Short mmCIF file of C-alpha atoms and ligand atoms in Angstrom, two decimals:
data_model
loop_
_atom_site.label_atom_id
_atom_site.label_comp_id
_atom_site.label_asym_id
_atom_site.label_seq_id
_atom_site.Cartn_x
_atom_site.Cartn_y
_atom_site.Cartn_z
CA MET A 118 -2.51 -19.16 -76.11
CA HIS A 119 -3.27 -21.98 -78.51
CA ALA A 120 -5.51 -24.65 -77.05
CA ASP A 121 -4.06 -27.76 -78.75
CA ALA A 122 -0.61 -26.94 -77.42
CA GLN A 123 -2.11 -26.48 -73.97
CA ASP A 124 -3.81 -29.92 -74.14
CA GLN A 125 -0.56 -31.64 -74.99
CA GLY A 126 1.34 -30.05 -72.12
CA ARG A 127 3.72 -28.21 -74.47
CA CYS A 128 4.71 -24.64 -74.16
CA PRO A 129 1.42 -22.89 -74.90
CA PHE A 130 3.19 -20.60 -77.33
CA ALA A 131 4.79 -23.40 -79.38
CA HIS A 132 4.46 -23.37 -83.19
CA GLY A 133 4.33 -19.64 -83.44
CA SER A 134 1.02 -19.36 -81.64
CA GLU A 135 2.17 -16.40 -79.62
CA GLU A 136 2.89 -14.71 -82.91
CA VAL A 137 -0.60 -15.53 -84.21
CA VAL A 138 -2.20 -14.10 -81.07
CA ASP A 139 -0.12 -10.94 -81.55
CA GLN A 140 -1.22 -10.72 -85.18
CA LEU A 141 -4.87 -11.17 -84.22
CA ASP A 142 -4.70 -7.79 -82.48
CA PRO A 143 -7.15 -5.56 -84.43
CA PHE A 144 -5.02 -2.55 -83.50
CA GLY A 145 -1.79 -4.05 -84.83
CA ALA A 146 -0.17 -3.44 -88.22
CA PRO A 147 -0.50 -7.01 -89.70
CA TYR A 148 -4.23 -7.13 -88.93
CA LEU A 149 -4.88 -3.62 -90.22
CA ALA A 150 -3.01 -4.43 -93.45
CA ASP A 151 -4.76 -7.76 -94.12
CA PRO A 152 -6.88 -9.40 -91.43
CA TYR A 153 -7.82 -12.25 -93.77
CA ALA A 154 -4.20 -13.40 -94.09
CA VAL A 155 -3.97 -13.31 -90.29
CA PHE A 156 -7.27 -15.22 -89.95
CA ALA A 157 -6.12 -17.91 -92.43
CA ARG A 158 -2.99 -18.46 -90.42
CA ALA A 159 -4.96 -18.59 -87.17
CA ARG A 160 -7.46 -21.12 -88.63
CA ALA A 161 -4.58 -23.33 -89.73
CA GLU A 162 -3.15 -23.28 -86.20
CA GLY A 163 -6.24 -23.69 -84.07
CA ARG A 164 -9.87 -23.11 -83.27
CA VAL A 165 -9.51 -21.05 -80.12
CA PHE A 166 -6.87 -18.56 -78.98
CA HIS A 167 -6.63 -16.46 -75.87
CA SER A 168 -5.52 -12.85 -76.02
CA GLU A 169 -4.43 -11.43 -72.71
CA GLU A 170 -4.05 -8.05 -74.35
CA LEU A 171 -7.65 -7.91 -75.63
CA GLY A 172 -9.13 -9.80 -72.69
CA HIS A 173 -11.00 -12.10 -75.10
CA TRP A 174 -10.98 -15.75 -76.19
CA ILE A 175 -10.86 -15.68 -79.97
CA LEU A 176 -12.80 -18.17 -82.14
CA THR A 177 -11.74 -18.74 -85.73
CA ARG A 178 -13.99 -21.43 -87.29
CA HIS A 179 -17.39 -21.12 -88.95
CA GLU A 180 -18.91 -24.08 -87.12
CA ASP A 181 -17.88 -22.88 -83.64
CA ILE A 182 -18.91 -19.27 -84.23
CA LYS A 183 -22.31 -20.21 -85.60
CA ALA A 184 -22.93 -22.53 -82.63
CA VAL A 185 -22.07 -19.77 -80.14
CA LEU A 186 -24.26 -17.19 -81.90
CA ARG A 187 -27.25 -19.54 -81.79
CA ASP A 188 -26.84 -20.72 -78.21
CA THR A 189 -28.51 -18.26 -75.84
CA LYS A 190 -28.50 -20.77 -72.98
CA ARG A 191 -24.73 -20.86 -72.56
CA TYR A 192 -23.78 -17.51 -74.09
CA SER A 193 -25.00 -14.02 -73.31
CA ALA A 194 -25.10 -11.08 -75.71
CA ASP A 195 -24.78 -8.63 -72.83
CA ILE A 196 -21.22 -7.52 -73.65
CA ALA A 197 -22.12 -6.36 -77.17
CA ASN A 198 -21.87 -2.66 -76.28
CA GLN A 199 -19.37 -2.90 -73.43
CA PRO A 200 -16.53 -0.44 -74.05
CA LEU A 201 -13.13 -1.96 -74.70
CA VAL A 202 -11.60 0.86 -72.66
CA PRO A 203 -13.82 1.36 -69.59
CA PHE A 204 -15.26 4.87 -69.24
CA SER A 205 -13.49 7.11 -66.76
CA ASP A 206 -15.59 8.36 -63.82
CA GLU A 207 -15.58 11.77 -65.45
CA VAL A 208 -17.00 10.43 -68.73
CA ARG A 209 -19.56 8.35 -66.87
CA LYS A 210 -20.77 11.50 -65.11
CA GLN A 211 -20.65 13.50 -68.34
CA LEU A 212 -22.87 10.90 -70.07
CA ALA A 213 -25.28 10.76 -67.13
CA ASP A 214 -25.54 14.57 -67.17
CA LEU A 215 -26.35 14.41 -70.88
CA GLY A 216 -29.22 12.01 -70.11
CA PHE A 217 -27.49 9.02 -71.72
CA ARG A 218 -29.33 6.09 -70.15
CA PRO A 219 -29.52 3.23 -72.68
CA ARG A 220 -31.52 0.15 -71.68
CA ARG A 221 -30.92 -3.40 -72.86
CA VAL A 222 -33.27 -3.78 -75.80
CA LEU A 223 -31.91 -5.73 -78.78
CA VAL A 224 -28.29 -6.41 -79.52
CA ASP A 225 -27.10 -6.68 -75.89
CA ASN A 226 -30.26 -8.22 -74.46
CA ASP A 227 -30.92 -11.86 -73.55
CA PRO A 228 -34.04 -14.00 -73.51
CA PRO A 229 -36.80 -13.73 -72.48
CA ASN A 230 -36.60 -9.91 -72.48
CA HIS A 231 -34.89 -9.82 -75.89
CA LEU A 232 -37.71 -11.83 -77.45
CA ARG A 233 -40.33 -9.51 -75.96
CA ILE A 234 -38.72 -6.43 -77.53
CA ARG A 235 -37.76 -8.12 -80.81
CA ARG A 236 -41.38 -9.30 -81.32
CA HIS A 237 -42.62 -5.70 -81.11
CA VAL A 238 -39.84 -4.34 -83.31
CA ASN A 239 -40.42 -7.05 -85.95
CA LYS A 240 -44.09 -6.06 -86.15
CA ALA A 241 -43.23 -2.45 -87.01
CA PHE A 242 -40.08 -3.10 -89.07
CA ASN A 243 -41.98 -5.25 -91.54
CA ALA A 244 -42.03 -6.18 -95.24
CA ARG A 245 -44.51 -3.38 -96.04
CA ARG A 246 -42.15 -0.73 -94.60
CA LEU A 247 -39.30 -2.22 -96.62
CA ARG A 248 -41.36 -2.10 -99.84
CA LEU A 249 -42.22 1.54 -99.14
CA LEU A 250 -38.50 2.34 -98.87
CA GLU A 251 -37.62 0.97 -102.30
CA PRO A 252 -38.53 4.12 -104.30
CA ASP A 253 -36.77 6.25 -101.65
CA ILE A 254 -33.56 4.27 -102.05
CA ARG A 255 -33.71 4.59 -105.86
CA GLU A 256 -34.38 8.33 -105.62
CA LEU A 257 -31.56 8.91 -103.12
CA ALA A 258 -29.13 6.89 -105.25
CA GLU A 259 -29.99 8.95 -108.36
CA GLN A 260 -29.77 12.24 -106.44
CA HIS A 261 -26.31 11.40 -105.11
CA ILE A 262 -25.06 10.18 -108.47
CA ASP A 263 -26.28 13.44 -110.07
CA THR A 264 -24.03 15.41 -107.73
CA PHE A 265 -20.86 13.73 -109.01
CA ALA A 266 -21.72 12.30 -112.44
CA ASP A 267 -19.74 14.96 -114.34
CA GLN A 268 -16.55 14.61 -112.29
CA ASP A 269 -13.46 12.66 -113.31
CA GLU A 270 -12.71 11.19 -109.91
CA ILE A 271 -14.62 10.94 -106.64
CA ASP A 272 -14.24 9.57 -103.15
CA PHE A 273 -17.15 7.14 -103.23
CA VAL A 274 -17.41 7.08 -99.42
CA ALA A 275 -17.93 10.83 -99.07
CA ALA A 276 -20.01 11.11 -102.25
CA LEU A 277 -22.51 8.32 -101.59
CA ALA A 278 -21.70 5.50 -99.18
CA TRP A 279 -21.44 7.76 -96.10
CA PRO A 280 -24.69 9.75 -96.44
CA LEU A 281 -27.06 7.46 -98.33
CA PRO A 282 -27.75 4.65 -95.81
CA ALA A 283 -28.42 7.21 -93.06
CA LEU A 284 -30.81 9.15 -95.30
CA VAL A 285 -32.66 5.89 -96.04
CA ILE A 286 -33.07 5.19 -92.32
CA PHE A 287 -34.19 8.81 -91.86
CA ARG A 288 -37.04 8.24 -94.34
CA LEU A 289 -38.04 5.17 -92.32
CA PHE A 290 -37.92 7.15 -89.09
CA GLY A 291 -39.42 10.40 -90.40
CA VAL A 292 -36.19 12.23 -89.46
CA PRO A 293 -35.29 15.36 -91.48
CA ALA A 294 -32.14 15.22 -93.62
CA ASP A 295 -30.57 18.14 -91.69
CA ARG A 296 -29.92 15.71 -88.81
CA LEU A 297 -27.30 13.88 -90.89
CA GLU A 298 -24.26 15.30 -89.10
CA ILE A 299 -25.56 14.73 -85.58
CA ILE A 300 -26.41 11.09 -86.29
CA LYS A 301 -23.38 10.23 -88.43
CA ASP A 302 -20.95 11.95 -86.08
CA GLY A 303 -22.70 10.54 -83.00
CA SER A 304 -22.40 7.06 -84.50
CA ARG A 305 -18.70 7.52 -85.14
CA ASP A 306 -18.37 8.67 -81.53
CA ARG A 307 -20.14 5.51 -80.44
CA VAL A 308 -17.55 3.36 -82.24
CA THR A 309 -14.80 5.45 -80.63
CA LEU A 310 -16.24 4.81 -77.19
CA THR A 311 -17.05 1.09 -77.49
CA ASP A 312 -14.59 -0.33 -80.03
CA ALA A 313 -11.55 1.93 -80.22
CA ARG A 314 -8.87 2.84 -77.71
CA PRO A 315 -9.62 6.51 -77.07
CA THR A 316 -7.42 8.78 -74.99
CA PRO A 317 -9.22 10.51 -72.08
CA ASP A 318 -9.56 13.59 -74.28
CA GLU A 319 -11.04 11.61 -77.17
CA GLN A 320 -13.39 9.88 -74.72
CA ARG A 321 -14.68 13.23 -73.45
CA ARG A 322 -15.20 14.57 -76.97
CA ALA A 323 -16.93 11.41 -78.17
CA ALA A 324 -19.18 11.36 -75.09
CA GLN A 325 -20.47 14.82 -76.04
CA GLY A 326 -21.44 13.62 -79.53
CA LEU A 327 -22.99 10.42 -78.22
CA GLY A 328 -25.05 12.38 -75.69
CA ALA A 329 -26.40 14.65 -78.44
CA PHE A 330 -27.31 11.63 -80.58
CA PHE A 331 -29.13 9.93 -77.69
CA ALA A 332 -30.95 13.16 -76.76
CA TYR A 333 -32.23 13.38 -80.32
CA CYS A 334 -33.60 9.82 -80.05
CA ARG A 335 -35.51 10.90 -76.93
CA GLU A 336 -36.93 13.83 -78.90
CA ILE A 337 -38.19 11.46 -81.62
CA VAL A 338 -40.03 9.24 -79.12
CA ALA A 339 -41.47 12.20 -77.19
CA ASP A 340 -42.71 13.78 -80.42
CA ARG A 341 -44.29 10.63 -81.91
CA THR A 342 -45.93 9.74 -78.60
CA GLU A 343 -47.85 13.03 -79.00
CA ASN A 344 -48.15 13.04 -82.80
CA LEU A 345 -48.42 9.62 -84.37
CA ALA A 346 -47.33 9.73 -88.01
CA ASP A 347 -46.71 7.34 -90.89
CA ASP A 348 -43.25 6.10 -89.93
CA PHE A 349 -41.50 3.29 -88.08
CA PRO A 350 -41.37 4.95 -84.61
CA SER A 351 -45.11 5.68 -84.80
CA ASP A 352 -45.90 2.12 -85.92
CA LEU A 353 -43.90 0.80 -82.97
CA ILE A 354 -45.75 3.01 -80.50
CA ARG A 355 -49.13 2.33 -82.14
CA SER A 356 -48.73 -1.43 -82.16
CA GLY A 357 -47.82 -1.45 -78.48
CA GLN A 358 -50.85 0.54 -77.30
CA GLY A 359 -52.87 -1.44 -74.77
CA ASP A 360 -50.24 -4.17 -74.64
CA GLU A 361 -48.50 -4.46 -71.29
CA THR A 362 -45.49 -6.22 -72.89
CA ALA A 363 -44.81 -3.23 -75.17
CA PRO A 364 -41.50 -1.36 -74.80
CA ASP A 365 -41.70 1.51 -72.29
CA PHE A 366 -40.52 5.07 -73.03
CA ASP A 367 -36.84 4.49 -72.20
CA GLU A 368 -36.80 1.23 -74.12
CA LEU A 369 -38.32 2.99 -77.13
CA VAL A 370 -35.58 5.64 -76.96
CA THR A 371 -32.89 2.94 -76.91
CA ILE A 372 -34.54 1.12 -79.83
CA MET A 373 -34.34 4.36 -81.87
CA TYR A 374 -30.72 4.83 -80.81
CA SER A 375 -29.90 1.22 -81.62
CA ILE A 376 -31.43 1.15 -85.12
CA LEU A 377 -30.37 4.68 -86.04
CA PHE A 378 -26.81 3.49 -85.41
CA ALA A 379 -26.97 -0.07 -86.78
CA GLY A 380 -28.90 0.97 -89.86
CA HIS A 381 -26.17 2.99 -91.55
CA GLU A 382 -22.69 2.63 -90.06
CA THR A 383 -22.57 -0.96 -91.31
CA THR A 384 -24.20 -0.29 -94.68
CA THR A 385 -21.78 2.55 -95.45
CA GLY A 386 -19.00 -0.02 -95.15
CA PHE A 387 -20.91 -2.59 -97.16
CA LEU A 388 -21.57 -0.25 -100.13
CA THR A 389 -17.89 0.72 -100.17
CA HIS A 390 -16.72 -2.90 -100.18
CA LEU A 391 -19.30 -3.70 -102.85
CA LEU A 392 -18.09 -1.12 -105.34
CA ARG A 393 -14.45 -1.92 -104.65
CA ARG A 394 -14.99 -5.64 -105.31
CA CYS A 395 -16.94 -4.94 -108.52
CA LEU A 396 -14.02 -2.90 -109.86
CA ALA A 397 -11.11 -4.91 -108.48
CA GLN A 398 -11.57 -7.81 -110.89
CA PRO A 399 -11.14 -7.29 -114.65
CA ASP A 400 -14.36 -7.48 -116.67
CA LEU A 401 -16.62 -7.99 -113.64
CA TRP A 402 -18.24 -4.54 -114.08
CA GLN A 403 -19.02 -5.38 -117.71
CA ARG A 404 -20.38 -8.81 -116.78
CA LEU A 405 -22.70 -7.25 -114.21
CA ARG A 406 -23.84 -4.59 -116.68
CA GLU A 407 -24.72 -7.24 -119.23
CA ASN A 408 -26.43 -9.61 -116.81
CA ARG A 409 -28.27 -7.88 -113.97
CA GLU A 410 -29.44 -11.23 -112.62
CA LEU A 411 -25.94 -11.59 -111.18
CA VAL A 412 -26.39 -8.56 -108.90
CA PRO A 413 -27.96 -10.42 -105.92
CA ALA A 414 -25.18 -13.04 -106.02
CA MET A 415 -22.56 -10.26 -106.13
CA VAL A 416 -24.16 -8.60 -103.10
CA GLU A 417 -24.07 -11.89 -101.19
CA GLU A 418 -20.47 -12.65 -102.13
CA VAL A 419 -19.30 -9.22 -100.97
CA LEU A 420 -21.18 -9.58 -97.70
CA ARG A 421 -19.37 -12.90 -97.23
CA LEU A 422 -15.92 -11.76 -98.35
CA ASP A 423 -15.81 -8.35 -96.65
CA PRO A 424 -18.18 -8.28 -93.67
CA PRO A 425 -18.32 -4.65 -92.46
CA VAL A 426 -18.86 -6.08 -88.97
CA ILE A 427 -15.78 -8.26 -89.08
CA ASN A 428 -15.90 -9.42 -85.44
CA TRP A 429 -18.64 -9.84 -82.86
CA ARG A 430 -18.82 -10.60 -79.14
CA ARG A 431 -20.53 -12.93 -76.69
CA ARG A 432 -19.92 -13.84 -73.02
CA ALA A 433 -19.79 -17.44 -71.77
CA LYS A 434 -22.35 -17.74 -68.96
CA GLU A 435 -20.78 -20.99 -67.73
CA GLU A 436 -17.57 -22.96 -68.30
CA VAL A 437 -17.61 -24.27 -71.87
CA THR A 438 -15.34 -26.47 -73.98
CA ILE A 439 -14.77 -25.52 -77.61
CA GLY A 440 -12.51 -27.65 -79.79
CA GLY A 441 -10.90 -29.16 -76.69
CA THR A 442 -10.22 -25.80 -75.05
CA VAL A 443 -11.82 -25.12 -71.70
CA ILE A 444 -13.09 -21.55 -71.52
CA PRO A 445 -13.99 -20.32 -68.04
CA ALA A 446 -17.39 -18.99 -67.01
CA ASP A 447 -17.79 -15.26 -67.59
CA ALA A 448 -15.13 -15.17 -70.33
CA SER A 449 -15.52 -12.68 -73.17
CA LEU A 450 -15.44 -14.26 -76.64
CA LEU A 451 -14.38 -12.53 -79.83
CA LEU A 452 -16.07 -14.21 -82.79
CA LEU A 453 -14.12 -13.66 -86.01
CA LEU A 454 -17.07 -13.42 -88.43
CA GLY A 455 -14.65 -12.54 -91.23
CA SER A 456 -12.67 -15.71 -90.54
CA ALA A 457 -15.84 -17.85 -90.45
CA ASN A 458 -16.80 -16.48 -93.88
CA HIS A 459 -13.42 -17.50 -95.35
CA ASP A 460 -13.30 -20.91 -93.65
CA GLU A 461 -11.92 -23.38 -96.23
CA SER A 462 -13.71 -26.28 -94.55
CA VAL A 463 -17.01 -24.61 -95.52
CA TYR A 464 -16.34 -22.72 -98.76
CA ASP A 465 -14.39 -23.80 -101.85
CA HIS A 466 -11.82 -21.18 -102.99
CA PRO A 467 -13.01 -19.04 -100.05
CA ASP A 468 -11.10 -15.87 -100.98
CA GLU A 469 -12.56 -15.57 -104.48
CA VAL A 470 -15.74 -13.98 -105.81
CA ASP A 471 -17.86 -16.86 -107.14
CA LEU A 472 -21.21 -15.72 -108.49
CA GLY A 473 -22.39 -19.31 -108.92
CA ARG A 474 -21.71 -20.30 -105.32
CA GLU A 475 -24.29 -22.54 -103.70
CA ALA A 476 -25.76 -20.87 -100.61
CA ALA A 477 -25.71 -24.15 -98.67
CA GLN A 478 -23.76 -22.54 -95.81
CA PRO A 479 -24.87 -18.98 -95.28
CA HIS A 480 -22.22 -16.47 -94.29
CA LEU A 481 -22.30 -15.07 -90.77
CA SER A 482 -22.06 -11.37 -91.64
CA PHE A 483 -25.50 -10.72 -90.16
CA GLY A 484 -24.89 -13.00 -87.16
CA ALA A 485 -27.13 -16.04 -86.55
CA GLY A 486 -29.85 -17.19 -84.18
CA PRO A 487 -32.29 -14.95 -82.30
CA HIS A 488 -30.14 -11.80 -82.69
CA MET A 489 -29.80 -12.23 -86.46
CA CYS A 490 -29.60 -8.74 -87.94
CA LEU A 491 -32.98 -7.02 -88.14
CA GLY A 492 -31.88 -4.91 -91.11
CA ALA A 493 -30.39 -7.65 -93.32
CA PRO A 494 -33.15 -7.40 -95.97
CA LEU A 495 -32.78 -3.61 -96.05
CA ALA A 496 -28.97 -3.76 -96.35
CA ARG A 497 -29.26 -6.27 -99.23
CA LEU A 498 -31.86 -4.09 -100.95
CA GLU A 499 -29.67 -0.98 -100.64
CA GLY A 500 -26.72 -2.89 -102.07
CA GLN A 501 -28.72 -4.12 -105.06
CA LEU A 502 -30.41 -0.81 -105.87
CA VAL A 503 -27.27 1.30 -105.50
CA LEU A 504 -25.25 -1.12 -107.60
CA GLU A 505 -27.94 -1.18 -110.31
CA ALA A 506 -28.06 2.63 -110.38
CA LEU A 507 -24.26 2.81 -110.78
CA LEU A 508 -24.27 0.11 -113.48
CA ASP A 509 -26.96 2.07 -115.39
CA ARG A 510 -25.12 5.37 -115.25
CA PHE A 511 -21.46 4.44 -115.66
CA PRO A 512 -20.32 2.13 -118.45
CA ARG A 513 -16.71 2.26 -117.30
CA LEU A 514 -15.51 2.86 -113.76
CA SER A 515 -12.08 2.06 -112.40
CA LEU A 516 -10.00 2.24 -109.25
CA PRO A 517 -6.88 4.41 -109.38
CA GLU A 518 -3.76 3.30 -107.51
CA GLN A 519 -4.49 3.97 -103.86
CA GLU A 520 -3.74 2.69 -100.42
CA LEU A 521 -6.90 1.89 -98.49
CA ARG A 522 -6.99 3.03 -94.88
CA PHE A 523 -9.02 1.32 -92.18
CA ARG A 524 -9.93 2.72 -88.80
CA ALA A 525 -8.38 0.69 -85.96
CA ASN A 526 -11.16 -0.75 -83.80
CA LEU A 527 -12.49 -4.06 -82.49
CA ARG A 528 -15.49 -4.87 -84.70
CA PHE A 529 -16.03 -2.65 -87.75
CA ARG A 530 -13.98 -2.69 -90.94
CA SER A 531 -14.38 -0.67 -94.10
CA PRO A 532 -12.16 1.69 -96.11
CA GLU A 533 -12.27 5.30 -94.93
CA ARG A 534 -12.02 6.51 -98.55
CA LEU A 535 -12.44 4.85 -101.93
CA LEU A 536 -11.24 6.82 -104.94
CA VAL A 537 -13.06 5.91 -108.16
CA GLN A 538 -12.45 7.19 -111.70
CA LEU A 539 -15.61 7.83 -113.68
CA HIS A 540 -14.18 7.98 -117.23
CA GLN A 541 -16.22 10.79 -118.66
CA GLY A 542 -16.74 10.78 -122.38
CA GLY A 543 -16.33 7.04 -122.80
C1 HEM B 792 -24.40 -4.75 -94.29
C2 HEM B 792 -25.04 -4.17 -93.30
C3 HEM B 792 -25.20 -4.78 -91.93
C4 HEM B 792 -24.41 -5.70 -91.29
C5 HEM B 792 -23.12 -6.34 -91.77
C6 HEM B 792 -25.02 -5.96 -89.99
C7 HEM B 792 -24.52 -6.84 -89.05
C8 HEM B 792 -25.15 -7.16 -87.87
C9 HEM B 792 -24.64 -8.11 -86.91
C10 HEM B 792 -23.35 -8.89 -87.02
C11 HEM B 792 -25.53 -8.17 -85.88
C12 HEM B 792 -25.41 -9.01 -84.60
C13 HEM B 792 -26.15 -10.33 -84.79
C14 HEM B 792 -25.97 -11.31 -83.67
O1 HEM B 792 -25.71 -10.91 -82.51
O2 HEM B 792 -26.15 -12.53 -83.93
C15 HEM B 792 -26.59 -7.25 -86.19
C16 HEM B 792 -27.68 -7.00 -85.39
C17 HEM B 792 -28.58 -6.00 -85.63
N1 HEM B 792 -28.68 -5.21 -86.75
FE1 HEM B 792 -27.49 -5.27 -88.37
N2 HEM B 792 -26.15 -5.19 -89.90
C18 HEM B 792 -26.30 -4.47 -91.06
C19 HEM B 792 -27.31 -3.60 -91.37
C20 HEM B 792 -28.35 -3.27 -90.53
C21 HEM B 792 -29.43 -2.37 -90.85
C22 HEM B 792 -29.62 -1.68 -92.20
C23 HEM B 792 -30.22 -2.30 -89.71
C24 HEM B 792 -31.47 -1.53 -89.47
C25 HEM B 792 -32.26 -1.01 -90.29
C26 HEM B 792 -29.65 -3.16 -88.73
C27 HEM B 792 -30.16 -3.37 -87.47
C28 HEM B 792 -29.71 -4.33 -86.59
C29 HEM B 792 -30.33 -4.56 -85.28
C30 HEM B 792 -31.49 -3.80 -84.68
C31 HEM B 792 -29.63 -5.62 -84.69
C32 HEM B 792 -29.88 -6.26 -83.33
C33 HEM B 792 -30.85 -7.41 -83.50
C34 HEM B 792 -31.14 -8.16 -82.24
O3 HEM B 792 -30.30 -8.22 -81.34
O4 HEM B 792 -32.26 -8.71 -82.13
N3 HEM B 792 -28.52 -3.73 -89.25
N4 HEM B 792 -26.34 -6.65 -87.42
#
């Protein structure tokens, strides 16, 4: 339902608004084909829509979304991990039997408890740890490139974007590389359970993977509690010793689970979008090769244009009015981060790559306010180092004709495959 129509006492679905609400369905064909065209149409029609089907109020504009993200008094983050399709009793029991007992720690926590945990995590996830990861990222990028450098064509997702960000996080966590499948598959299962529309069978299967992932996080905390090492989990435990505000055992397990998920699923999508954008525009690859100072701006533009977390969620704690629309207390809000980043009232030529763009209005791809993404500096660093390694090794890359496929779900968007031609021999 479009709010302006409602205010004026007209049919709430006048001016095609019902059609826009239909198109805003992340599981529908128009959205899957081009959500940005759908967002542009929605922005032109209104600031707030209501989708009965999704059970969310949908916000389209940069200004409104940023205000909601920053306002912890009127909006709660507690629905961040709430499944779109509620778990069946059977799956609930299955997860309990597997020991899946996540606590509210970061992304779905509210003040003052969120601040308590975030303070401890910030201390351990610090600039020194990030600096230490830089040579690891370079080494992993080179290693992966070596595995495909002599091929004519690769799927960039399978060859690099899927494994690399997880292996970076593993170095941070002191996790051996042979855990790649359990963590990557468990993370995909998590998206299935929270953001997709799984059948009962798919729910049961995904719950098994999620349980294994969570159990491994418990193993990490149990091990480091006994054997402190030189890694992020140990730093977190060490810095909390003797401090009664420090996260307890179960909170530590959920912090591991939270970062081990957030730290790669998103960055896999980001690296894929980054390479695609670099190759989609004639001469851009060459320009970047000749002037490496443009790389950080390219990274920022791709984060803005193609946020891998395209939507986010908050819950209104009280009745609120946004752009003239009254939203009831307890309503779930869907914040279209991808729409905010293309908002023409904030960005000139919003759909184009502009490497000279002023950063006066930061994009919202990492959220805003107290929940602002913990790993933003790491994601940016991975983007820059991987892009530089590819620019060094491949003078000419190109995209063959292909149809990109995206997995239908509420919040995450990145191509499942990206075919790239490597042009051996010049
Ligand atoms: C391009 C890659 C990434 C994107 C697009 C992204 C996006 C986001 C978004 C939208 C949020 C929610 C912010 C809010 O509620 O206001 C978030 C939170 C978070 N992200 Fe990221 N993220 C990325 C990479 C990472 C990495 C590499 C890590 C970890 C190493 C990470 C860890 C987290 C954590 C722990 C939170 C919760 C913070 C809190 O609630 O205090 N993210 N991220």
